[in-house]
Amino acid sequence: MSGVSFISGGESHGKRLTCILQGLPAGIKISGEFVNGELKRRQSGYGRGGRMKIESDKVEFVSGVRFGETLGSPITLSVENKDWINWEKKMSAGGEKFGEPVTNARPGHADLTGAAKYSRSDVRDILERSSARETTMRVAAGAVCKIFLKNCGIEISGKVLSVGGVAGEEDIKNKIDSAKAAGDSLGGIFEVEITGVPAGLGSHIQWTEKLDAALAAAFMSIQAIKGVEIGDAFENAKKFGSEVHDEIFIDGDKKIFRKTNRAGGIEGGMSNGEPIIIRAAMKPIPTLMKPLQTVDILTHFPTTASKERSDTCAIEAAEVVGESMAAIVISDKIVKKFGGDALSDTLANLKNYRERIFNGYGI
Ligand code: EPS
């Protein structure tokens, strides 16, 4: 069983963004409205820049869905970049700055290494693809996976915990306002929770099979994410084992349970039936209106980094992307364990397994 995976294509100001999502079973009823709702969630949040006033992302299903149901074949999803037309017009009307090469790479961005590695004299050839605009397709694919997981009794939600070291809505807004006024940017920390996951997704058998490893890799792949923890990982590292591990209890119906969840729902690379908790740290966005020092890649003279319209903080968007990546990883593990041809088979296998594992873990 090959599992669920996706590949995306598209540049930030190119014609459209596309992705192919494969491995989901046939028979999932797809709601375009739900997918568009998720795309809208990703576009909102305090601290976003002017681009979000231009785009109103709407998904188009190009393949893999017929009469509103998945076919089991690759699902091609596409979203238009409205800003592409603006760029085309500006460039054909004499270039402005849009057709001119960018040569002053931003510290913290893919610009410098990307231009060297791919031998490009215009950094735009790199930044257009490394842009977080690409996460639109992760959210579209993730939304389809969320629909699949809902059929399996699995729900995913999330929240922003802090921005620039402060918490609480008012303090976060003030911090973002002050960053914007200073021509600066901010990152933050968000949390994603996955509930209803049966114990036993992933495996202790091989590093490639571990659920925590798959989730960490998926989160780490989101633009600007630089740290990931499962459960209270960094707090746990300061404590004794007796203060950390979640003791195991059994009730009168032979149902095994925990009173705490410091492990964040994963032990030995496998889900343990508790909610899965993942936290991710996002670095501040590298595009600064008060630019940092850099070097021109063509003249080799010192200069300041390029500045252009950007977000001050995109943590709320990143949180939605985190939920989406979690949905894709969990869908992959579900399909690998319970089959992925027909939804009815997947659900029957999952039900059978849940019944076995419910009482005393069925050992
Ligand atoms: C981004 C820069 C900004 C962001 C963009 C990511 O775009 P622009 O250069 O067009 O103003 O708004 O994010 C999105 C477009 C999006 O949909 O999330 C960057 O440089 O990474």
mmCIF file of C-alpha atoms and ligand atoms in Angstrom:
data_model
loop_
_atom_site.group_PDB
_atom_site.id
_atom_site.type_symbol
_atom_site.label_atom_id
_atom_site.label_comp_id
_atom_site.label_asym_id
_atom_site.label_seq_id
_atom_site.Cartn_x
_atom_site.Cartn_y
_atom_site.Cartn_z
ATOM 1 C CA MET A 1 0.000 0.000 0.000
ATOM 2 C CA SER A 2 1.664 3.182 -1.186
ATOM 3 C CA GLY A 3 -0.131 5.609 1.141
ATOM 4 C CA VAL A 4 -1.179 9.229 0.718
ATOM 5 C CA SER A 5 1.193 11.844 -0.715
ATOM 6 C CA PHE A 6 1.102 15.096 -2.663
ATOM 7 C CA ILE A 7 3.329 17.139 -4.892
ATOM 8 C CA SER A 8 2.746 20.834 -5.604
ATOM 9 C CA GLY A 9 3.725 23.136 -8.463
ATOM 10 C CA GLY A 10 3.511 26.873 -9.005
ATOM 11 C CA GLU A 11 5.250 30.185 -8.349
ATOM 12 C CA SER A 12 3.951 32.973 -6.115
ATOM 13 C CA HIS A 13 3.103 35.294 -9.025
ATOM 14 C CA GLY A 14 2.795 32.620 -11.720
ATOM 15 C CA LYS A 15 -0.464 31.808 -13.473
ATOM 16 C CA ARG A 16 -1.760 29.251 -11.001
ATOM 17 C CA LEU A 17 -0.841 26.882 -8.196
ATOM 18 C CA THR A 18 -1.471 23.167 -8.640
ATOM 19 C CA CYS A 19 -1.070 19.979 -6.686
ATOM 20 C CA ILE A 20 -1.643 16.277 -7.169
ATOM 21 C CA LEU A 21 -2.858 14.389 -4.117
ATOM 22 C CA GLN A 22 -2.750 10.639 -4.458
ATOM 23 C CA GLY A 23 -3.604 7.545 -2.426
ATOM 24 C CA LEU A 24 -6.960 8.467 -0.906
ATOM 25 C CA PRO A 25 -9.703 5.840 -1.260
ATOM 26 C CA ALA A 26 -12.638 6.114 -3.664
ATOM 27 C CA GLY A 27 -16.023 7.138 -2.305
ATOM 28 C CA ILE A 28 -15.153 10.173 -0.169
ATOM 29 C CA LYS A 29 -17.810 12.877 -0.606
ATOM 30 C CA ILE A 30 -15.907 16.081 -1.258
ATOM 31 C CA SER A 31 -17.245 19.502 -0.296
ATOM 32 C CA GLY A 32 -15.626 22.257 -2.365
ATOM 33 C CA GLU A 33 -17.167 24.688 0.112
ATOM 34 C CA PHE A 34 -15.206 23.144 2.976
ATOM 35 C CA VAL A 35 -11.953 23.263 0.990
ATOM 36 C CA ASN A 36 -12.573 26.937 0.128
ATOM 37 C CA GLY A 37 -13.359 27.661 3.785
ATOM 38 C CA GLU A 38 -9.968 26.232 4.742
ATOM 39 C CA LEU A 39 -8.273 28.301 2.026
ATOM 40 C CA LYS A 40 -9.968 31.389 3.452
ATOM 41 C CA ARG A 41 -8.776 30.530 6.970
ATOM 42 C CA ARG A 42 -5.205 30.373 5.636
ATOM 43 C CA GLN A 43 -5.569 33.803 4.053
ATOM 44 C CA SER A 44 -6.713 35.536 7.207
ATOM 45 C CA GLY A 45 -4.914 36.523 10.389
ATOM 46 C CA TYR A 46 -3.495 39.696 11.878
ATOM 47 C CA GLY A 47 -0.275 40.937 10.269
ATOM 48 C CA ARG A 48 -0.882 39.858 6.671
ATOM 49 C CA GLY A 49 0.202 42.219 3.896
ATOM 50 C CA GLY A 50 -1.460 43.701 0.807
ATOM 51 C CA ARG A 51 -1.374 40.505 -1.250
ATOM 52 C CA MET A 52 -4.245 38.984 0.677
ATOM 53 C CA LYS A 53 -6.492 41.843 -0.512
ATOM 54 C CA ILE A 54 -5.810 40.754 -4.092
ATOM 55 C CA GLU A 55 -6.261 36.993 -3.738
ATOM 56 C CA SER A 56 -9.462 35.186 -2.769
ATOM 57 C CA ASP A 57 -8.322 31.590 -3.169
ATOM 58 C CA LYS A 58 -10.869 29.152 -4.647
ATOM 59 C CA VAL A 59 -10.107 25.554 -5.490
ATOM 60 C CA GLU A 60 -10.775 23.889 -8.842
ATOM 61 C CA PHE A 61 -10.884 20.088 -8.965
ATOM 62 C CA VAL A 62 -9.214 19.075 -12.209
ATOM 63 C CA SER A 63 -9.125 15.293 -11.749
ATOM 64 C CA GLY A 64 -9.893 12.461 -9.347
ATOM 65 C CA VAL A 65 -13.373 13.646 -8.302
ATOM 66 C CA ARG A 66 -16.594 12.831 -10.164
ATOM 67 C CA PHE A 67 -20.088 13.909 -9.123
ATOM 68 C CA GLY A 68 -18.565 15.123 -5.864
ATOM 69 C CA GLU A 69 -16.908 11.805 -4.908
ATOM 70 C CA THR A 70 -13.286 10.720 -5.028
ATOM 71 C CA LEU A 71 -12.466 8.006 -7.572
ATOM 72 C CA GLY A 72 -9.304 6.645 -5.949
ATOM 73 C CA SER A 73 -7.278 8.177 -8.781
ATOM 74 C CA PRO A 74 -4.896 11.146 -8.346
ATOM 75 C CA ILE A 75 -6.779 14.282 -7.311
ATOM 76 C CA THR A 76 -5.489 17.360 -9.137
ATOM 77 C CA LEU A 77 -6.307 20.626 -7.392
ATOM 78 C CA SER A 78 -5.687 24.094 -8.743
ATOM 79 C CA VAL A 79 -5.958 27.692 -7.474
ATOM 80 C CA GLU A 80 -5.631 30.814 -9.618
ATOM 81 C CA ASN A 81 -3.104 33.564 -8.763
ATOM 82 C CA LYS A 82 -5.109 36.733 -9.384
ATOM 83 C CA ASP A 83 -1.944 38.825 -8.995
ATOM 84 C CA TRP A 84 -0.440 37.209 -12.112
ATOM 85 C CA ILE A 85 -2.542 39.417 -14.414
ATOM 86 C CA ASN A 86 -1.322 42.514 -12.522
ATOM 87 C CA TRP A 87 2.293 41.430 -13.011
ATOM 88 C CA GLU A 88 1.779 40.688 -16.686
ATOM 89 C CA LYS A 89 0.271 44.159 -17.225
ATOM 90 C CA LYS A 90 3.009 45.916 -15.240
ATOM 91 C CA MET A 91 5.776 44.111 -17.078
ATOM 92 C CA SER A 92 4.326 44.693 -20.553
ATOM 93 C CA ALA A 93 3.770 48.365 -19.648
ATOM 94 C CA GLY A 94 7.495 48.947 -19.323
ATOM 95 C CA GLY A 95 8.790 46.718 -16.606
ATOM 96 C CA GLU A 96 8.679 48.974 -13.533
ATOM 97 C CA LYS A 97 10.559 47.079 -10.894
ATOM 98 C CA PHE A 98 8.722 43.857 -11.679
ATOM 99 C CA GLY A 99 10.726 42.781 -14.679
ATOM 100 C CA GLU A 100 14.078 43.864 -13.257
ATOM 101 C CA PRO A 101 16.320 41.260 -11.671
ATOM 102 C CA VAL A 102 16.606 41.084 -7.884
ATOM 103 C CA THR A 103 20.267 40.704 -6.908
ATOM 104 C CA ASN A 104 20.306 41.711 -3.213
ATOM 105 C CA ALA A 105 19.477 38.481 -1.396
ATOM 106 C CA ARG A 106 17.533 38.660 1.907
ATOM 107 C CA PRO A 107 19.196 37.118 4.960
ATOM 108 C CA GLY A 108 16.982 34.282 6.237
ATOM 109 C CA HIS A 109 15.422 33.579 2.814
ATOM 110 C CA ALA A 110 16.254 30.927 0.196
ATOM 111 C CA ASP A 111 17.536 33.757 -2.053
ATOM 112 C CA LEU A 112 21.332 33.527 -1.731
ATOM 113 C CA THR A 113 21.910 29.782 -1.594
ATOM 114 C CA GLY A 114 19.144 29.107 -4.115
ATOM 115 C CA ALA A 115 20.613 31.536 -6.671
ATOM 116 C CA ALA A 116 24.085 29.989 -6.275
ATOM 117 C CA LYS A 117 22.893 26.381 -6.304
ATOM 118 C CA TYR A 118 20.641 26.808 -9.375
ATOM 119 C CA SER A 119 23.017 29.280 -11.060
ATOM 120 C CA ARG A 120 20.438 32.083 -11.401
ATOM 121 C CA SER A 121 21.480 35.711 -11.737
ATOM 122 C CA ASP A 122 17.955 36.877 -10.764
ATOM 123 C CA VAL A 123 16.996 35.924 -7.204
ATOM 124 C CA ARG A 124 13.339 36.138 -8.264
ATOM 125 C CA ASP A 125 13.841 32.767 -10.007
ATOM 126 C CA ILE A 126 14.278 31.334 -6.496
ATOM 127 C CA LEU A 127 12.014 33.429 -4.298
ATOM 128 C CA GLU A 128 8.937 32.947 -6.471
ATOM 129 C CA ARG A 129 8.957 29.233 -5.643
ATOM 130 C CA SER A 130 10.248 29.398 -2.074
ATOM 131 C CA SER A 131 7.432 31.845 -1.212
ATOM 132 C CA ALA A 132 4.885 30.687 1.350
ATOM 133 C CA ARG A 133 2.240 31.197 -1.327
ATOM 134 C CA GLU A 134 2.933 27.515 -2.068
ATOM 135 C CA THR A 135 1.203 26.598 1.198
ATOM 136 C CA THR A 136 -2.135 27.339 -0.516
ATOM 137 C CA MET A 137 -1.893 23.917 -2.143
ATOM 138 C CA ARG A 138 -0.915 22.205 1.101
ATOM 139 C CA VAL A 139 -4.103 23.578 2.635
ATOM 140 C CA ALA A 140 -6.235 22.510 -0.348
ATOM 141 C CA ALA A 141 -4.783 18.967 -0.180
ATOM 142 C CA GLY A 142 -5.000 18.974 3.615
ATOM 143 C CA ALA A 143 -8.661 19.994 3.495
ATOM 144 C CA VAL A 144 -9.471 16.968 1.295
ATOM 145 C CA CYS A 145 -7.586 14.771 3.799
ATOM 146 C CA LYS A 146 -9.504 16.390 6.682
ATOM 147 C CA ILE A 147 -12.769 15.309 5.000
ATOM 148 C CA PHE A 148 -11.417 11.751 4.723
ATOM 149 C CA LEU A 149 -10.324 11.787 8.375
ATOM 150 C CA LYS A 150 -13.716 13.071 9.537
ATOM 151 C CA ASN A 151 -15.161 9.848 8.053
ATOM 152 C CA CYS A 152 -12.655 8.007 10.284
ATOM 153 C CA GLY A 153 -13.685 9.925 13.428
ATOM 154 C CA ILE A 154 -10.493 12.012 13.458
ATOM 155 C CA GLU A 155 -10.569 15.814 13.921
ATOM 156 C CA ILE A 156 -7.757 18.364 13.663
ATOM 157 C CA SER A 157 -7.677 21.838 15.170
ATOM 158 C CA GLY A 158 -5.063 24.371 16.212
ATOM 159 C CA LYS A 159 -4.257 27.698 17.808
ATOM 160 C CA VAL A 160 -1.540 30.345 17.962
ATOM 161 C CA LEU A 161 0.221 30.277 21.337
ATOM 162 C CA SER A 162 2.487 33.298 21.043
ATOM 163 C CA VAL A 163 3.973 35.890 18.688
ATOM 164 C CA GLY A 164 7.373 37.457 19.297
ATOM 165 C CA GLY A 165 7.352 36.102 22.854
ATOM 166 C CA VAL A 166 3.963 37.542 23.877
ATOM 167 C CA ALA A 167 0.605 35.760 24.296
ATOM 168 C CA GLY A 168 -3.047 36.899 24.326
ATOM 169 C CA GLU A 169 -4.915 38.578 21.467
ATOM 170 C CA GLU A 170 -4.373 42.200 22.513
ATOM 171 C CA ASP A 171 -0.685 41.830 23.289
ATOM 172 C CA ILE A 172 -0.124 39.945 20.032
ATOM 173 C CA LYS A 173 -1.886 42.666 17.993
ATOM 174 C CA ASN A 174 0.144 45.395 19.725
ATOM 175 C CA LYS A 175 3.369 43.525 19.108
ATOM 176 C CA ILE A 176 2.541 43.084 15.406
ATOM 177 C CA ASP A 177 1.561 46.766 15.110
ATOM 178 C CA SER A 178 4.866 47.836 16.638
ATOM 179 C CA ALA A 179 6.828 45.503 14.315
ATOM 180 C CA LYS A 180 4.986 46.892 11.294
ATOM 181 C CA ALA A 181 5.610 50.489 12.358
ATOM 182 C CA ALA A 182 9.312 49.707 12.747
ATOM 183 C CA GLY A 183 9.561 48.014 9.329
ATOM 184 C CA ASP A 184 10.268 44.745 11.093
ATOM 185 C CA SER A 185 8.695 41.254 11.149
ATOM 186 C CA LEU A 186 7.751 38.573 13.706
ATOM 187 C CA GLY A 187 7.455 34.811 14.103
ATOM 188 C CA GLY A 188 5.747 32.797 16.811
ATOM 189 C CA ILE A 189 4.629 29.424 18.138
ATOM 190 C CA PHE A 190 1.464 27.507 17.211
ATOM 191 C CA GLU A 191 -0.066 24.227 18.332
ATOM 192 C CA VAL A 192 -2.025 21.585 16.434
ATOM 193 C CA GLU A 193 -4.201 18.958 18.136
ATOM 194 C CA ILE A 194 -5.401 15.732 16.503
ATOM 195 C CA THR A 195 -8.185 13.833 18.284
ATOM 196 C CA GLY A 196 -9.812 10.453 17.618
ATOM 197 C CA VAL A 197 -6.612 8.803 16.369
ATOM 198 C CA PRO A 198 -6.627 5.083 17.226
ATOM 199 C CA ALA A 199 -3.645 3.750 19.180
ATOM 200 C CA GLY A 200 -1.109 2.111 16.865
ATOM 201 C CA LEU A 201 -0.627 4.480 13.902
ATOM 202 C CA GLY A 202 3.065 4.502 12.936
ATOM 203 C CA SER A 203 5.495 1.887 14.204
ATOM 204 C CA HIS A 204 8.474 1.331 16.512
ATOM 205 C CA ILE A 205 9.927 -1.166 14.008
ATOM 206 C CA GLN A 206 11.847 1.187 11.698
ATOM 207 C CA TRP A 207 12.799 4.887 11.759
ATOM 208 C CA THR A 208 10.996 5.480 8.500
ATOM 209 C CA GLU A 209 7.720 4.273 10.041
ATOM 210 C CA LYS A 210 7.654 6.431 13.171
ATOM 211 C CA LEU A 211 4.613 8.706 13.411
ATOM 212 C CA ASP A 212 6.395 11.446 15.380
ATOM 213 C CA ALA A 213 9.199 11.500 12.788
ATOM 214 C CA ALA A 214 6.705 11.841 9.931
ATOM 215 C CA LEU A 215 4.837 14.671 11.665
ATOM 216 C CA ALA A 216 8.060 16.494 12.587
ATOM 217 C CA ALA A 217 9.319 16.277 8.989
ATOM 218 C CA ALA A 218 5.988 17.506 7.623
ATOM 219 C CA PHE A 219 5.875 20.479 10.006
ATOM 220 C CA MET A 220 9.552 21.303 9.482
ATOM 221 C CA SER A 221 8.901 21.487 5.724
ATOM 222 C CA ILE A 222 6.506 24.433 6.187
ATOM 223 C CA GLN A 223 8.161 27.701 5.140
ATOM 224 C CA ALA A 224 9.863 29.476 8.112
ATOM 225 C CA ILE A 225 9.271 26.630 10.623
ATOM 226 C CA LYS A 226 12.518 26.040 12.516
ATOM 227 C CA GLY A 227 11.461 23.937 15.532
ATOM 228 C CA VAL A 228 8.920 21.205 16.266
ATOM 229 C CA GLU A 229 7.962 19.435 19.486
ATOM 230 C CA ILE A 230 5.565 16.595 20.255
ATOM 231 C CA GLY A 231 3.718 17.067 23.557
ATOM 232 C CA ASP A 232 5.694 18.853 26.282
ATOM 233 C CA ALA A 233 9.044 17.770 24.808
ATOM 234 C CA PHE A 234 11.135 20.797 25.814
ATOM 235 C CA GLU A 235 9.562 21.088 29.283
ATOM 236 C CA ASN A 236 9.942 17.332 29.810
ATOM 237 C CA ALA A 237 13.660 17.618 29.095
ATOM 238 C CA LYS A 238 14.013 19.676 32.318
ATOM 239 C CA LYS A 239 12.252 17.125 34.565
ATOM 240 C CA PHE A 240 12.704 13.673 36.160
ATOM 241 C CA GLY A 241 11.168 10.651 34.405
ATOM 242 C CA SER A 242 8.741 10.203 37.310
ATOM 243 C CA GLU A 243 7.376 13.699 36.606
ATOM 244 C CA VAL A 244 7.085 13.159 32.872
ATOM 245 C CA HIS A 245 5.734 9.763 31.850
ATOM 246 C CA ASP A 246 1.971 9.345 31.672
ATOM 247 C CA GLU A 247 0.969 6.552 34.074
ATOM 248 C CA ILE A 248 -1.280 3.782 32.780
ATOM 249 C CA PHE A 249 -4.609 2.930 34.498
ATOM 250 C CA ILE A 250 -7.465 0.511 33.793
ATOM 251 C CA ASP A 251 -11.145 0.997 34.599
ATOM 252 C CA GLY A 252 -13.892 -1.528 35.481
ATOM 253 C CA ASP A 253 -14.655 -2.134 31.786
ATOM 254 C CA LYS A 254 -11.022 -3.078 31.152
ATOM 255 C CA LYS A 255 -10.518 0.208 29.311
ATOM 256 C CA ILE A 256 -6.945 1.436 29.591
ATOM 257 C CA PHE A 257 -6.579 5.179 30.143
ATOM 258 C CA ARG A 258 -4.148 7.960 31.139
ATOM 259 C CA LYS A 259 -4.700 10.903 33.444
ATOM 260 C CA THR A 260 -2.052 13.041 31.733
ATOM 261 C CA ASN A 261 -0.772 13.505 28.183
ATOM 262 C CA ARG A 262 2.715 14.939 28.494
ATOM 263 C CA ALA A 263 3.880 12.584 25.720
ATOM 264 C CA GLY A 264 1.556 14.387 23.292
ATOM 265 C CA GLY A 265 -0.185 11.189 22.176
ATOM 266 C CA ILE A 266 2.840 9.376 20.758
ATOM 267 C CA GLU A 267 5.048 6.729 22.430
ATOM 268 C CA GLY A 268 7.585 4.537 20.638
ATOM 269 C CA GLY A 269 6.796 6.178 17.314
ATOM 270 C CA MET A 270 3.134 5.118 17.592
ATOM 271 C CA SER A 271 -0.056 6.962 18.480
ATOM 272 C CA ASN A 272 -1.197 5.818 21.951
ATOM 273 C CA GLY A 273 -4.851 6.815 21.640
ATOM 274 C CA GLU A 274 -4.475 10.175 23.430
ATOM 275 C CA PRO A 275 -4.820 13.451 21.507
ATOM 276 C CA ILE A 276 -1.683 14.139 19.436
ATOM 277 C CA ILE A 277 -0.177 17.532 20.257
ATOM 278 C CA ILE A 278 2.399 19.172 17.966
ATOM 279 C CA ARG A 279 3.931 22.610 18.468
ATOM 280 C CA ALA A 280 5.979 24.491 15.920
ATOM 281 C CA ALA A 281 8.232 27.548 16.101
ATOM 282 C CA MET A 282 8.170 29.970 13.155
ATOM 283 C CA LYS A 283 11.041 32.377 12.571
ATOM 284 C CA PRO A 284 10.245 36.016 11.706
ATOM 285 C CA ILE A 285 9.535 36.589 7.985
ATOM 286 C CA PRO A 286 12.837 37.513 6.230
ATOM 287 C CA THR A 287 11.409 40.379 4.124
ATOM 288 C CA LEU A 288 12.001 43.517 6.203
ATOM 289 C CA MET A 289 10.892 47.021 5.233
ATOM 290 C CA LYS A 290 13.913 48.184 7.245
ATOM 291 C CA PRO A 291 16.290 45.861 5.370
ATOM 292 C CA LEU A 292 19.368 44.104 6.742
ATOM 293 C CA GLN A 293 22.892 44.124 5.375
ATOM 294 C CA THR A 294 23.657 41.888 2.391
ATOM 295 C CA VAL A 295 25.882 41.615 -0.705
ATOM 296 C CA ASP A 296 24.807 42.122 -4.333
ATOM 297 C CA ILE A 297 25.244 38.719 -5.993
ATOM 298 C CA LEU A 298 26.358 40.251 -9.324
ATOM 299 C CA THR A 299 28.504 43.285 -8.318
ATOM 300 C CA HIS A 300 29.694 41.728 -5.030
ATOM 301 C CA PHE A 301 29.350 45.176 -3.382
ATOM 302 C CA PRO A 302 27.794 45.461 0.073
ATOM 303 C CA THR A 303 24.183 46.662 -0.066
ATOM 304 C CA THR A 304 20.872 46.289 1.776
ATOM 305 C CA ALA A 305 18.461 43.391 1.220
ATOM 306 C CA SER A 306 15.581 43.669 -1.233
ATOM 307 C CA LYS A 307 12.302 44.891 0.186
ATOM 308 C CA GLU A 308 8.920 44.450 -1.339
ATOM 309 C CA ARG A 309 5.315 44.073 -0.218
ATOM 310 C CA SER A 310 5.164 41.301 2.362
ATOM 311 C CA ASP A 311 3.493 40.146 5.578
ATOM 312 C CA THR A 312 4.604 41.408 9.007
ATOM 313 C CA CYS A 313 3.553 38.135 10.624
ATOM 314 C CA ALA A 314 1.934 35.037 9.087
ATOM 315 C CA ILE A 315 1.683 32.782 12.148
ATOM 316 C CA GLU A 316 -2.111 32.308 11.885
ATOM 317 C CA ALA A 317 -1.701 31.159 8.290
ATOM 318 C CA ALA A 318 1.142 28.830 9.305
ATOM 319 C CA GLU A 319 -1.115 27.267 11.964
ATOM 320 C CA VAL A 320 -3.704 26.381 9.300
ATOM 321 C CA VAL A 321 -0.892 24.943 7.161
ATOM 322 C CA GLY A 322 0.222 22.883 10.184
ATOM 323 C CA GLU A 323 -3.280 21.415 10.525
ATOM 324 C CA SER A 324 -3.191 20.575 6.818
ATOM 325 C CA MET A 325 0.176 18.829 6.966
ATOM 326 C CA ALA A 326 -1.025 16.872 10.001
ATOM 327 C CA ALA A 327 -4.116 15.801 8.024
ATOM 328 C CA ILE A 328 -1.966 14.557 5.141
ATOM 329 C CA VAL A 329 0.402 12.580 7.415
ATOM 330 C CA ILE A 330 -2.413 10.983 9.448
ATOM 331 C CA SER A 331 -4.322 10.110 6.251
ATOM 332 C CA ASP A 332 -1.176 8.427 4.951
ATOM 333 C CA LYS A 333 -0.825 6.323 8.107
ATOM 334 C CA ILE A 334 -4.541 5.419 8.109
ATOM 335 C CA VAL A 335 -4.453 4.279 4.475
ATOM 336 C CA LYS A 336 -1.260 2.279 5.031
ATOM 337 C CA LYS A 337 -2.786 0.482 7.998
ATOM 338 C CA PHE A 338 -6.419 0.086 6.912
ATOM 339 C CA GLY A 339 -6.299 0.107 3.095
ATOM 340 C CA GLY A 340 -7.021 2.797 0.589
ATOM 341 C CA ASP A 341 -9.064 1.481 -2.359
ATOM 342 C CA ALA A 342 -12.685 1.912 -1.262
ATOM 343 C CA LEU A 343 -13.682 4.126 1.675
ATOM 344 C CA SER A 344 -16.164 1.482 2.876
ATOM 345 C CA ASP A 345 -13.319 -1.069 3.207
ATOM 346 C CA THR A 346 -11.046 1.412 4.995
ATOM 347 C CA LEU A 347 -13.820 2.244 7.481
ATOM 348 C CA ALA A 348 -14.785 -1.416 8.048
ATOM 349 C CA ASN A 349 -11.147 -2.311 8.769
ATOM 350 C CA LEU A 350 -10.757 0.681 11.066
ATOM 351 C CA LYS A 351 -13.969 -0.202 12.972
ATOM 352 C CA ASN A 352 -12.828 -3.794 13.441
ATOM 353 C CA TYR A 353 -9.437 -2.630 14.718
ATOM 354 C CA ARG A 354 -10.949 -0.022 17.057
ATOM 355 C CA GLU A 355 -13.177 -2.753 18.573
ATOM 356 C CA ARG A 356 -10.208 -5.041 19.175
ATOM 357 C CA ILE A 357 -7.990 -2.377 20.676
ATOM 358 C CA PHE A 358 -10.633 -0.715 22.861
ATOM 359 C CA ASN A 359 -10.706 -3.208 25.741
ATOM 360 C CA GLY A 360 -7.366 -3.672 27.485
ATOM 361 C CA TYR A 361 -5.772 -2.940 24.114
ATOM 362 C CA GLY A 362 -7.028 -6.359 22.946
ATOM 363 C CA ILE A 363 -3.790 -8.039 23.947
HETATM 364 C C1 EPS B 1 5.588 35.987 0.546
HETATM 365 C C2 EPS B 1 5.398 37.343 0.295
HETATM 366 C C3 EPS B 1 4.031 37.927 0.180
HETATM 367 C C4 EPS B 1 3.064 37.066 0.983
HETATM 368 C C5 EPS B 1 3.188 35.659 0.420
HETATM 369 C C6 EPS B 1 4.486 35.067 0.840
HETATM 370 O O1 EPS B 1 3.542 37.910 -1.136
HETATM 371 P P1 EPS B 1 3.728 39.155 -2.124
HETATM 372 O O2 EPS B 1 5.202 39.201 -2.398
HETATM 373 O O3 EPS B 1 2.925 38.836 -3.348
HETATM 374 O O4 EPS B 1 3.205 40.340 -1.392
HETATM 375 O O5 EPS B 1 1.762 37.569 0.954
HETATM 376 O O6 EPS B 1 2.162 34.848 0.857
HETATM 377 C C7 EPS B 1 1.134 34.603 -0.006
HETATM 378 C C8 EPS B 1 0.977 35.199 -1.166
HETATM 379 C C9 EPS B 1 0.196 33.608 0.497
HETATM 380 O O7 EPS B 1 -0.772 33.295 -0.204
HETATM 381 O O8 EPS B 1 0.417 33.136 1.635
HETATM 382 C C10 EPS B 1 6.947 35.422 0.547
HETATM 383 O O9 EPS B 1 7.874 36.099 0.106
HETATM 384 O O10 EPS B 1 7.140 34.280 1.023
#
